[in-house]
Coordinates of C-alpha atoms in Angstrom, one line a residue:
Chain A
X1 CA -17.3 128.9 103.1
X2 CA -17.3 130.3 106.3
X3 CA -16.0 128.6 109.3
X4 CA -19.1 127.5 111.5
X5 CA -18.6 128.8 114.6
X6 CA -18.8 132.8 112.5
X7 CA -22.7 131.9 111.4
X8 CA -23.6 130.1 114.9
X9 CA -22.2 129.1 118.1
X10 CA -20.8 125.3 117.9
X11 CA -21.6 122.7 120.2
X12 CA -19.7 122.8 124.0
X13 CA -17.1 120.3 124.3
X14 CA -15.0 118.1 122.4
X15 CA -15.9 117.0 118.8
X16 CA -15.2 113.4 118.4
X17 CA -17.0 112.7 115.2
X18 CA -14.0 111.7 113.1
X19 CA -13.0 109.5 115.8
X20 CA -14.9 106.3 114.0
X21 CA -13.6 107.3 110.5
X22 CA -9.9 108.2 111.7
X23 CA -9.7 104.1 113.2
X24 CA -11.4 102.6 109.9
X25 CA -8.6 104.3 107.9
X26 CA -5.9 102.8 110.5
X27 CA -7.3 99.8 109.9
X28 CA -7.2 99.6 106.1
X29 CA -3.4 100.4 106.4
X30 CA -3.6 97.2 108.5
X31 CA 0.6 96.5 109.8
X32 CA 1.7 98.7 107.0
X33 CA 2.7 102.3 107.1
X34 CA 0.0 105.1 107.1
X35 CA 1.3 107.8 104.6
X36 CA 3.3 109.6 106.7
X37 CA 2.4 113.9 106.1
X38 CA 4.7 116.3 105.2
X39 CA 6.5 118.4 108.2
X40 CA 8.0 121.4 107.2
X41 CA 10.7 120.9 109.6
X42 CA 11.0 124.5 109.5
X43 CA 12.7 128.0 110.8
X44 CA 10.5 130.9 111.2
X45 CA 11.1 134.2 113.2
X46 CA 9.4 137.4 113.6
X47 CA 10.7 140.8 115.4
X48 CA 9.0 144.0 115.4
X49 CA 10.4 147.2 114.7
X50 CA 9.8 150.9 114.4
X51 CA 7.7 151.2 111.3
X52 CA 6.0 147.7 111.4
X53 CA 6.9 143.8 111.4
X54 CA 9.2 141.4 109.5
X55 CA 8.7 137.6 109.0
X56 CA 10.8 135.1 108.0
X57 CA 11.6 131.8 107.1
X58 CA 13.3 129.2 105.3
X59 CA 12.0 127.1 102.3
X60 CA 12.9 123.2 102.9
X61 CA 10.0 121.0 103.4
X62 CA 10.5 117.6 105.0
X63 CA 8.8 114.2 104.9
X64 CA 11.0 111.9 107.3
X65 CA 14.2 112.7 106.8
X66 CA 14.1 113.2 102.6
X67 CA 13.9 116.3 101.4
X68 CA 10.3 117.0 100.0
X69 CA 10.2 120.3 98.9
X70 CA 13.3 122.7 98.4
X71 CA 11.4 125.8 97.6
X72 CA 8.1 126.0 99.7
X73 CA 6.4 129.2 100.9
X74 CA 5.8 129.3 104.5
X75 CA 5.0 132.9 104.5
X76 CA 1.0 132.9 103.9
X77 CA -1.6 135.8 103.3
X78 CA -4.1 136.3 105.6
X79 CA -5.5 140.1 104.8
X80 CA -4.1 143.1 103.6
X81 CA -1.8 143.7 106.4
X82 CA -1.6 140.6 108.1
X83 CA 0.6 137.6 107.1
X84 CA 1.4 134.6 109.0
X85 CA 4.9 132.0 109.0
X86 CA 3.4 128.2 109.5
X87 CA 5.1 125.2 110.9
X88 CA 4.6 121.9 112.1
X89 CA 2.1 119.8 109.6
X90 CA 2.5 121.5 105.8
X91 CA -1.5 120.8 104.7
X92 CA -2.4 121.6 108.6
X93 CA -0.8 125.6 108.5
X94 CA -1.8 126.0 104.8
X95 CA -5.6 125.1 105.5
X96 CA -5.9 126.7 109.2
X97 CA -4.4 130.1 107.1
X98 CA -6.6 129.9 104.1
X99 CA -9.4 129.3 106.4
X100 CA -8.7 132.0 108.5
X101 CA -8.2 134.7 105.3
X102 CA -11.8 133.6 103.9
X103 CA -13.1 134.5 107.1
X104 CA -11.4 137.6 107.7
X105 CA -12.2 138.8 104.3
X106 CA -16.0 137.9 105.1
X107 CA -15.8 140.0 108.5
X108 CA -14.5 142.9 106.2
X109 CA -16.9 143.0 104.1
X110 CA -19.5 142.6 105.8
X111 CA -18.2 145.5 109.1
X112 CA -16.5 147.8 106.4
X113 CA -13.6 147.7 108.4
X114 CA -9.9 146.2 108.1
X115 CA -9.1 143.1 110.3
X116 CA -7.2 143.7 113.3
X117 CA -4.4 141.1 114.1
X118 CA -6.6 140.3 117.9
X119 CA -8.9 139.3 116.0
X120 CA -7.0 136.7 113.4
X121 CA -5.4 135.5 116.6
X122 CA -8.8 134.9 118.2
X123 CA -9.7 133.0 115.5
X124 CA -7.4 130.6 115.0
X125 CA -6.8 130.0 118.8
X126 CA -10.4 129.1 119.0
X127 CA -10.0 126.5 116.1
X128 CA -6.9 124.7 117.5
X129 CA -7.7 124.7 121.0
X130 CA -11.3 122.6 119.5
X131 CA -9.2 120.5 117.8
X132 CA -7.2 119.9 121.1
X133 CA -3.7 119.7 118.9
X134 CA -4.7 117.4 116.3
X135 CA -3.8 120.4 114.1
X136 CA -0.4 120.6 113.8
X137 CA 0.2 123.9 113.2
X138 CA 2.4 126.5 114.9
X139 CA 2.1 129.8 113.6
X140 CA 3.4 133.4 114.0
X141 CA 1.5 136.4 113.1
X142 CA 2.3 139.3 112.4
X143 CA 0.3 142.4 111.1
X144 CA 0.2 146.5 111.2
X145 CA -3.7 147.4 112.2
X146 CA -5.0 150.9 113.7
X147 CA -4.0 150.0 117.2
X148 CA 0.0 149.7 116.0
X149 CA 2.2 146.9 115.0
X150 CA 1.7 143.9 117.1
X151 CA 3.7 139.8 116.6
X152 CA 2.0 136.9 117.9
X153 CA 2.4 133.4 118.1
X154 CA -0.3 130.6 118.4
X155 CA 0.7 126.7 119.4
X156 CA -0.8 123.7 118.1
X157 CA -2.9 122.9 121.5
X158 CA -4.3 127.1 121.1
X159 CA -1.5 128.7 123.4
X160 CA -0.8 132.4 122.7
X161 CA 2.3 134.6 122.9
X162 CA 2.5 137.8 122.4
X163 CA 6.5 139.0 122.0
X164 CA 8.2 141.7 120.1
X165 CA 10.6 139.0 118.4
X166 CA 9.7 135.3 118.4
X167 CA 10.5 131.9 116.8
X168 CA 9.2 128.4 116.0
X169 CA 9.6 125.3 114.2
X170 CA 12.7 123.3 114.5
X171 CA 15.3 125.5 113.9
X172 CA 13.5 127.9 116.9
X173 CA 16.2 127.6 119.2
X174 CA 19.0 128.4 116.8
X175 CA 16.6 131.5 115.5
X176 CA 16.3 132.4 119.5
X177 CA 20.0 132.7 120.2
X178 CA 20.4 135.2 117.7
X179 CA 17.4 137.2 118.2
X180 CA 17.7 136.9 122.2
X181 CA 21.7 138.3 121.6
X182 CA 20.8 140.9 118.6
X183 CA 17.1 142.3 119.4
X184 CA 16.9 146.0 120.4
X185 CA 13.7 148.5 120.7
X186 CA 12.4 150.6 117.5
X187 CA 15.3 149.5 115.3
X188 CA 15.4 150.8 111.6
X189 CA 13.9 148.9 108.6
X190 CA 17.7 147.1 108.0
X191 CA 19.0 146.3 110.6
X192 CA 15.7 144.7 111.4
X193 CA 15.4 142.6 107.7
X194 CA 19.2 142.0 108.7
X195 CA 18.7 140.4 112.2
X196 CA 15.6 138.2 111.1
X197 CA 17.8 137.2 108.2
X198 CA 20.3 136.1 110.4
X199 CA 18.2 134.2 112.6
X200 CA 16.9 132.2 110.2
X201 CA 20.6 131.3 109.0
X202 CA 21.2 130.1 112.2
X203 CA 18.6 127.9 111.5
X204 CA 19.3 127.0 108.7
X205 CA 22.8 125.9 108.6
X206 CA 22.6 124.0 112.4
X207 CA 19.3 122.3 111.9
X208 CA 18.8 119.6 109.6
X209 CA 15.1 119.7 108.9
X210 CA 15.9 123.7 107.8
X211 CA 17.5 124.8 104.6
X212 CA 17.7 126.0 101.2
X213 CA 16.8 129.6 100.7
X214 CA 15.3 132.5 103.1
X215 CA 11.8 134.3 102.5
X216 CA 11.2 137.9 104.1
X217 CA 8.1 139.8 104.4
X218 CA 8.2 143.2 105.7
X219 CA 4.6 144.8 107.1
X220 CA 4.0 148.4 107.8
X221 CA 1.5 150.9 107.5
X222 CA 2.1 151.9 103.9
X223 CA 2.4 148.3 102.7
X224 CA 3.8 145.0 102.3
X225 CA 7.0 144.1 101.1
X226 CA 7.2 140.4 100.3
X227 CA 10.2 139.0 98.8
X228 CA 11.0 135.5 97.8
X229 CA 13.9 134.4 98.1
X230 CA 15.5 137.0 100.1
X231 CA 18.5 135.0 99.9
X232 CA 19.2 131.8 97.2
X233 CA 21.0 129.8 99.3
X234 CA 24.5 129.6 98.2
X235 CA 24.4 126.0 97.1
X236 CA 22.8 126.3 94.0
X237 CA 20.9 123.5 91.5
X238 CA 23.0 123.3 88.4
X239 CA 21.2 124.2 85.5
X240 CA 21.5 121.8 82.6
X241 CA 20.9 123.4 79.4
X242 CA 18.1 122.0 77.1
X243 CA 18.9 118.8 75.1
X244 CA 21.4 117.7 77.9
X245 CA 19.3 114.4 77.5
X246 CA 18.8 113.0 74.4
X247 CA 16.0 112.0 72.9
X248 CA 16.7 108.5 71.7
X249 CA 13.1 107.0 70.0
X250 CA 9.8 109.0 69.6
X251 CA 7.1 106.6 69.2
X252 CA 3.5 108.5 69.4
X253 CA 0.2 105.8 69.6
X254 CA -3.1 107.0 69.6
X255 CA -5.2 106.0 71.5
X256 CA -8.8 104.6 70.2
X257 CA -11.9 105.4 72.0
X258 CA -14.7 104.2 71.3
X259 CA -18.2 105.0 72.8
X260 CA -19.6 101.9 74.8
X261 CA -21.9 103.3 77.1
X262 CA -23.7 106.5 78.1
X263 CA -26.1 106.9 80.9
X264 CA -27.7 110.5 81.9
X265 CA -28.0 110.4 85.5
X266 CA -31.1 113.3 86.9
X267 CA -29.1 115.3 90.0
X268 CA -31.7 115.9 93.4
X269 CA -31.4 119.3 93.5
X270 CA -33.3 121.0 96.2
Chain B
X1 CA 22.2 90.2 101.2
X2 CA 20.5 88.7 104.6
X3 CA 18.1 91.7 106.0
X4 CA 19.3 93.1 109.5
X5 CA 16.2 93.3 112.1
X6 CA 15.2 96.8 112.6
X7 CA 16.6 98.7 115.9
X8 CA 14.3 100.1 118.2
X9 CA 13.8 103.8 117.1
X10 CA 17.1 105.0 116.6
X11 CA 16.8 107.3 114.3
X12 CA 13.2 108.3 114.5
X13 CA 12.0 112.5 114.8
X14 CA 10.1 113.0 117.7
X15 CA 6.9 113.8 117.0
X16 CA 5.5 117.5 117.3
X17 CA 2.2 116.1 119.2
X18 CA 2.2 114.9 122.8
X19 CA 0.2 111.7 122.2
X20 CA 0.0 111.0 126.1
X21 CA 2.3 109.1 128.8
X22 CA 5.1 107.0 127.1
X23 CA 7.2 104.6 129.0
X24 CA 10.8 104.8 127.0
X25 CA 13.0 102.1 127.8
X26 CA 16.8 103.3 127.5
X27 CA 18.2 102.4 123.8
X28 CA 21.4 101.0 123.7
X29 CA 21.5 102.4 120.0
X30 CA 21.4 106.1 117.9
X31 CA 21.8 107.0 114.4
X32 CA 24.5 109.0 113.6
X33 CA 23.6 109.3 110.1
X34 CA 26.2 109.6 107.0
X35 CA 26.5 108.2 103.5
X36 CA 29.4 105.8 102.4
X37 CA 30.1 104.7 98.6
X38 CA 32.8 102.6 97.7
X39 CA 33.2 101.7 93.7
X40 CA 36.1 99.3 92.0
X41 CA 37.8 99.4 89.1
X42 CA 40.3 97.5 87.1
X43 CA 43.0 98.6 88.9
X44 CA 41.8 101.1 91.3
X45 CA 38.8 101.3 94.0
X46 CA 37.6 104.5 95.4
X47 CA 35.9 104.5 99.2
X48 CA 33.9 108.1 100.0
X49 CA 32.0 109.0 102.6
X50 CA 30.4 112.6 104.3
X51 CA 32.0 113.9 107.1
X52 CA 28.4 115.0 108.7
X53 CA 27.7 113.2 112.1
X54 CA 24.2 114.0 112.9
X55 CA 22.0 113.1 116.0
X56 CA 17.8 114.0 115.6
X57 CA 17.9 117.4 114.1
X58 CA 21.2 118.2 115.2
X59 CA 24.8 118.4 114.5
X60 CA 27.1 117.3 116.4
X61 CA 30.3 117.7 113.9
X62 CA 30.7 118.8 110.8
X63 CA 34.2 117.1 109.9
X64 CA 33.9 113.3 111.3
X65 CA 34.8 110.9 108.0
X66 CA 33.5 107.6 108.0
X67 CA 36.5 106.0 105.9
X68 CA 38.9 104.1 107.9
X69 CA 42.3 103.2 106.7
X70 CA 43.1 99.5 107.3
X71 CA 45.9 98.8 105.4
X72 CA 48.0 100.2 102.4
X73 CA 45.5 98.5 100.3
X74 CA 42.5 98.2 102.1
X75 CA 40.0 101.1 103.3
X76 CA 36.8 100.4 105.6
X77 CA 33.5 102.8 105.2
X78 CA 31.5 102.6 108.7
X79 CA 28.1 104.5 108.7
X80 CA 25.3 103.8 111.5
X81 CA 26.2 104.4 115.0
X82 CA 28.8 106.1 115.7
X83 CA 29.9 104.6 119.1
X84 CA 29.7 101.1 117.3
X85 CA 31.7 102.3 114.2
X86 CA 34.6 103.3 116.6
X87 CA 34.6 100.0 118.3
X88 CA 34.8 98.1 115.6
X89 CA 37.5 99.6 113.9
X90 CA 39.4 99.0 117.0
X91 CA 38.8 95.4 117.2
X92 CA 39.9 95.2 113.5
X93 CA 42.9 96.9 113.8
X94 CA 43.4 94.7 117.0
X95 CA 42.9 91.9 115.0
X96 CA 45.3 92.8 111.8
X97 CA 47.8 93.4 114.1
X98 CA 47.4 90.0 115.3
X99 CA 47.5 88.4 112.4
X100 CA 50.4 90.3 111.1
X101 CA 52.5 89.5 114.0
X102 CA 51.5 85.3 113.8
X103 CA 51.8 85.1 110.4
X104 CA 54.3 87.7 109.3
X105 CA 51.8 89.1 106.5
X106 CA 49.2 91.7 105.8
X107 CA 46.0 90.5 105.7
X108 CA 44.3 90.8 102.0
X109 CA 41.2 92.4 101.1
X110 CA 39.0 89.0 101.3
X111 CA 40.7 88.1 103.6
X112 CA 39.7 91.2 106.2
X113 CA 35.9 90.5 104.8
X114 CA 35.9 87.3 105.8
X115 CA 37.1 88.2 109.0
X116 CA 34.8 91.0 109.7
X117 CA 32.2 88.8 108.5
X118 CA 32.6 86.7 111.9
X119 CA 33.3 89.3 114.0
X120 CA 29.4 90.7 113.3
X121 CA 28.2 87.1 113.4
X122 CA 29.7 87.2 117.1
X123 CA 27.2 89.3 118.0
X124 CA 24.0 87.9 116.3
X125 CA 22.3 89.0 119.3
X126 CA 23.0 92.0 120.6
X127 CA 24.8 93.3 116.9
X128 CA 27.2 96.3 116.1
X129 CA 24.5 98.8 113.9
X130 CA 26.9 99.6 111.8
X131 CA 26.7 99.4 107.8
X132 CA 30.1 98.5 106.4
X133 CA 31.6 98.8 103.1
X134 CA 35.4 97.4 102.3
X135 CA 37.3 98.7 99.4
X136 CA 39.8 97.8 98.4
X137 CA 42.5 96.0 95.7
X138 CA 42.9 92.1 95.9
X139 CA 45.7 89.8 95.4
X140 CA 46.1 89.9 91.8
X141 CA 45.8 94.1 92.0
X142 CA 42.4 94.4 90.9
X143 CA 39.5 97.0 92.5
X144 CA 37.5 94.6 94.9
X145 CA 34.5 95.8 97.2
X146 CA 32.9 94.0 100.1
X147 CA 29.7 95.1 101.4
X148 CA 27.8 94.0 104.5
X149 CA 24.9 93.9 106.3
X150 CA 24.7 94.6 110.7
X151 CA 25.3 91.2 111.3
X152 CA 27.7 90.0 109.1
X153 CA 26.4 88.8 105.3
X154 CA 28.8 90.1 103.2
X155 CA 29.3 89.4 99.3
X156 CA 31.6 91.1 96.8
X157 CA 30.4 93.7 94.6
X158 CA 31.7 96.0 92.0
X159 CA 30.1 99.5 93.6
X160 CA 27.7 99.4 96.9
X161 CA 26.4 102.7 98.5
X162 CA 25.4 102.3 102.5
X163 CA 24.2 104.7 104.6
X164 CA 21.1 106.7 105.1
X165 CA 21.7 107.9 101.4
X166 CA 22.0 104.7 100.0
X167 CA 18.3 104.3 98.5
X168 CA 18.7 107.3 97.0
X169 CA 22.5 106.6 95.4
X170 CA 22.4 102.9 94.7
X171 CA 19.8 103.2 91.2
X172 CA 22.1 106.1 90.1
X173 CA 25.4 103.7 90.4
X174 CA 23.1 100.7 88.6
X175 CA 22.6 103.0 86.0
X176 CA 26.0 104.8 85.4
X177 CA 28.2 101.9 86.1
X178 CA 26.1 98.3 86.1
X179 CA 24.6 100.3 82.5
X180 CA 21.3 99.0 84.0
X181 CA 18.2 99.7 82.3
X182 CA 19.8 101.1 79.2
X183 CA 19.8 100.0 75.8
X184 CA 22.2 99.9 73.0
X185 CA 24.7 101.8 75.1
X186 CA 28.7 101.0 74.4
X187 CA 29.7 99.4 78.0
X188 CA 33.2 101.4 78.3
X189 CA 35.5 99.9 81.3
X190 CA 35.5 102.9 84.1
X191 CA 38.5 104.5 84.2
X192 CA 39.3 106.2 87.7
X193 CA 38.8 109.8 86.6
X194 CA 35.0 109.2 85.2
X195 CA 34.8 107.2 88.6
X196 CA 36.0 109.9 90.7
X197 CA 33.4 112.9 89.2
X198 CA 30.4 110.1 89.4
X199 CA 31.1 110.0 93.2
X200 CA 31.5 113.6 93.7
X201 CA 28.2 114.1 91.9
X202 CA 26.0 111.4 93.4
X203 CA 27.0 112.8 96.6
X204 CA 26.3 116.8 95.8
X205 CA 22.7 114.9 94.4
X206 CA 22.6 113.0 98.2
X207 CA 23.2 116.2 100.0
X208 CA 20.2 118.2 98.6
X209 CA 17.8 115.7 99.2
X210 CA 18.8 113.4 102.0
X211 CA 19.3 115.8 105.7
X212 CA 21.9 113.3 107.2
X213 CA 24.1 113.8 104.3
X214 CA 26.5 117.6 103.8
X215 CA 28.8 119.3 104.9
X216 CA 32.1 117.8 103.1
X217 CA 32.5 114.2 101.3
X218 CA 36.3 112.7 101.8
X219 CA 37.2 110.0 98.7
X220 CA 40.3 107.8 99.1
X221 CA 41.5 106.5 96.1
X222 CA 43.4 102.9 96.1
X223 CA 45.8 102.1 93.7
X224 CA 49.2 100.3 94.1
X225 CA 50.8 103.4 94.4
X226 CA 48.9 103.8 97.9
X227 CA 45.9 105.9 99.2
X228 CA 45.3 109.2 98.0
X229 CA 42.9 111.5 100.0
X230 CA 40.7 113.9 98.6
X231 CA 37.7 116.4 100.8
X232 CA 35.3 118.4 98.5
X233 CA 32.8 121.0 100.1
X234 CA 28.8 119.8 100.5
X235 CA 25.8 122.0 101.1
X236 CA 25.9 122.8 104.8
X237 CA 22.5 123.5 105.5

């Protein structure tokens, strides 16, 4: 499905129509906690160097401060050669990215030609800044097109950036010191997967929302280079081996159905 | 165990959205985070706790243990805020030395419970947000633990978790030493060593899901023999 405003101009100002549903549901909850979303709490860092663009990030997703997910991906595919690191709100960056692949696949279909990164970040800047930050999604993109190797960063009100090394989420500061100290023009393919590495260490290990293991993708001309985990984090699960627990009773009941009712229903179909 | 009111946002994340002007009034109170865990035996009691002392998202050290040494037999765990925990180990130091100097004795394990009990009760209305566990051997040489609430209700129990872990340990001790929940299982006495790796491993468990909780976990072991320390490495991320 395309997003509307790529088959017809939407209308000008602010859309308030889930306003009415948003206070029912408040409502219901009445006193007691609305489900709270999942953050991901999260590092993610971007640089750019000679041949193309790494991303980064770690994989701990938070809800509160419990642990919800110790191996999310927060590296997502937008086209061919364009991927983009989401924090903030986990079902907020994973929609806004899916929507925004669907649509960029449709544009490249239907122009014959391969998405530029302007365009991805046009996109999605025009979606949050409708939704005035009710989206919480920061993202960073980054992407190799035919006008070079380019790193943005979009905000959850629609603010842009466009940087040669950035960072977001939680952990952005910690990421930020290293990359601010480390980051030098045209570096090789290494020492570039090396210093985003780093960064996201940083945030790792001194903020508590980031953790667990670090995810690289590496962009350039002749491909991608995704590779999950980059590093397992050197606290690792212990493995039990199978029949650790035992199996005590095993009772099996089946379960007797009977027909009571059936009812064929005509669908409207137009 | 009497239900402390809740502080005003102590510990809460700020949120990512700018929901429009808020008027904060200054908090007298922060969470620090941290786990503490104290377990008795026959003739032992064990007292852990993290060394992490947290504040939001950050860190602020990495090697601050929450177990206090009270006396040769007696070991306090203070989690909550940290400024509180401080001050009221003072005040019950203070107070032992007190009482050893009028009555030419060291206080016993009930008896610093029952003490500390009033001292939180002093200050129904403004209390110290601290969660306290005291472990500990009583008169007759046997494991004892006291656990408490902010403000002061306190009953005896044979293993208490407190903390911001504690939801997560307190079924896992149930199970493993109350034998809760389980049927037709032989109810062995727990002997210190079993008691000792069931700490260490509830805690590495703590530490991967819990974000207040890392870094290192520092047991102290009672027995008559005196108090034997022990640190053992957490995730640090």
């Amino acid at each position: 499905m395309a997003l509307s405003n790529v088959l017809e101009t939407p209308l000008p100002g602010f859309n308030f129509d889930n306003a009415a549903r948003n206070a029912a549901l408040e409502g219901l909850y009445d006193g007691g906690q609305t489900p709270k979303p999942m953050k991901t709490g999260t590092t993610i860092a971007g640089v750019v160097f000679k041949d193309g663009v790494v991303l980064g990030a770690d994989t701990r997703a938070t809800s509160g401060e419990v642990v919800a997910d110790k191996m999310c991906s927060k590296i997502h595919y937008i086209a061919p050669n364009i991927y983009c690191c989401g924090a903030g709100t986990a079902a907020d960056t994973e929609k806004t990215t899916e929507l925004l692949s669907s649509n960029l696949t449709i544009f490249s279909q239907t122009s014959g030609r391969n998405p530029r990164l302007v365009m991805a970040v046009n996109i999605l800047q025009d979606m949050l800044y409708r939704y005035h930050g009710q989206i919480g999604a920061s993202l960073i993109l980054g992407g190799v097109d035919c006008t070079g190797n380019h790193l943005y960063t979009v905000g959850p009100y629609g603010s842009v950036n466009k940087m040669p090394y950035l960072a977001m989420g939680s952990g952005d500061l910690a990421a930020l010191g290293i990359l601010e100290d480390r980051y030098q023009q045209d570096m090789e393919l290494d020492t570039a997967k090396e210093l985003v590495r780093v960064a996201i260490h940083a945030g790792i290990m001194n903020d508590l929302a980031s953790g667990n293991n670090i995810d690289i993708c590496v962009i350039t001309r002749e491909g991608v280079d995704y590779i999950r985990p980059y590093q397992e984090s050197e606290y690792k699960d212990s493995r039990y081996r199978p029949g650790t627990t035992p199996v005590l009773t095993k009772k099996v009941v089946p379960l007797k159905l009977e027909v009571v009712q059936e009812s064929v229903q005509q669908m409207e179909t137009i | 165990m009497l239900s402390s009111q809740s502080y005003q946002d102590p510990g809460k994340m700020k949120d990512y959205h700018y929901s429009g002007p808020v008027e904060h009034r200054f908090s007298p109170y922060s969470f620090n985070g941290g786990t503490v865990l104290a377990v008795a035996g026959e003739d032992f009691a064990i007292v852990a706790s993290d060394t992490r002392l947290s504040e939001g998202y950050s860190i602020h050290s990495r090697d601050s243990p929450k177990c206090y040494k009270l006396t040769d037999t007696t070991v306090i765990g203070c989690s909550g805020f940290h400024g509180d925990c401080l001050t009221l180990t003072k005040i019950i130091d203070a107070r032992l030395k007190m009482y050893k100097h009028s009555n030419n004795k060291t206080m016993t394990s009930n008896a610093i419970a029952a003490m500390l009990s009033t001292i939180l009760y002093g200050r129904r209305f403004f209390p110290y947000y601290v969660y306290n566990i005291i472990g500990g051997l009583d008169e007759h040489g046997k494991g004892a633990v006291y656990s408490f609430d902010p403000v002061g209700s306190y009953q005896r129990d044979t293993y208490k978790a407190g903390g911001s872990a504690s939801a997560m340990l307190q079924p896992l001790l149930d199970n493993q030493i109350g034998f809760k929940n389980m049927e037709g299982v032989q109810q062995v006495p727990l002997t210190q060593e079993r008691a000792v790796q069931l700490v260490k491993d509830v805690f590495i468990s703590a530490a991967e899901r819990d974000v207040y909780t890392g870094d290192a976990l520092r047991l102290c072991i009672i027995t008559k023999e005196g108090i034997n320390e022990q640190t053992v490495p957490l995730r640090k991320d």
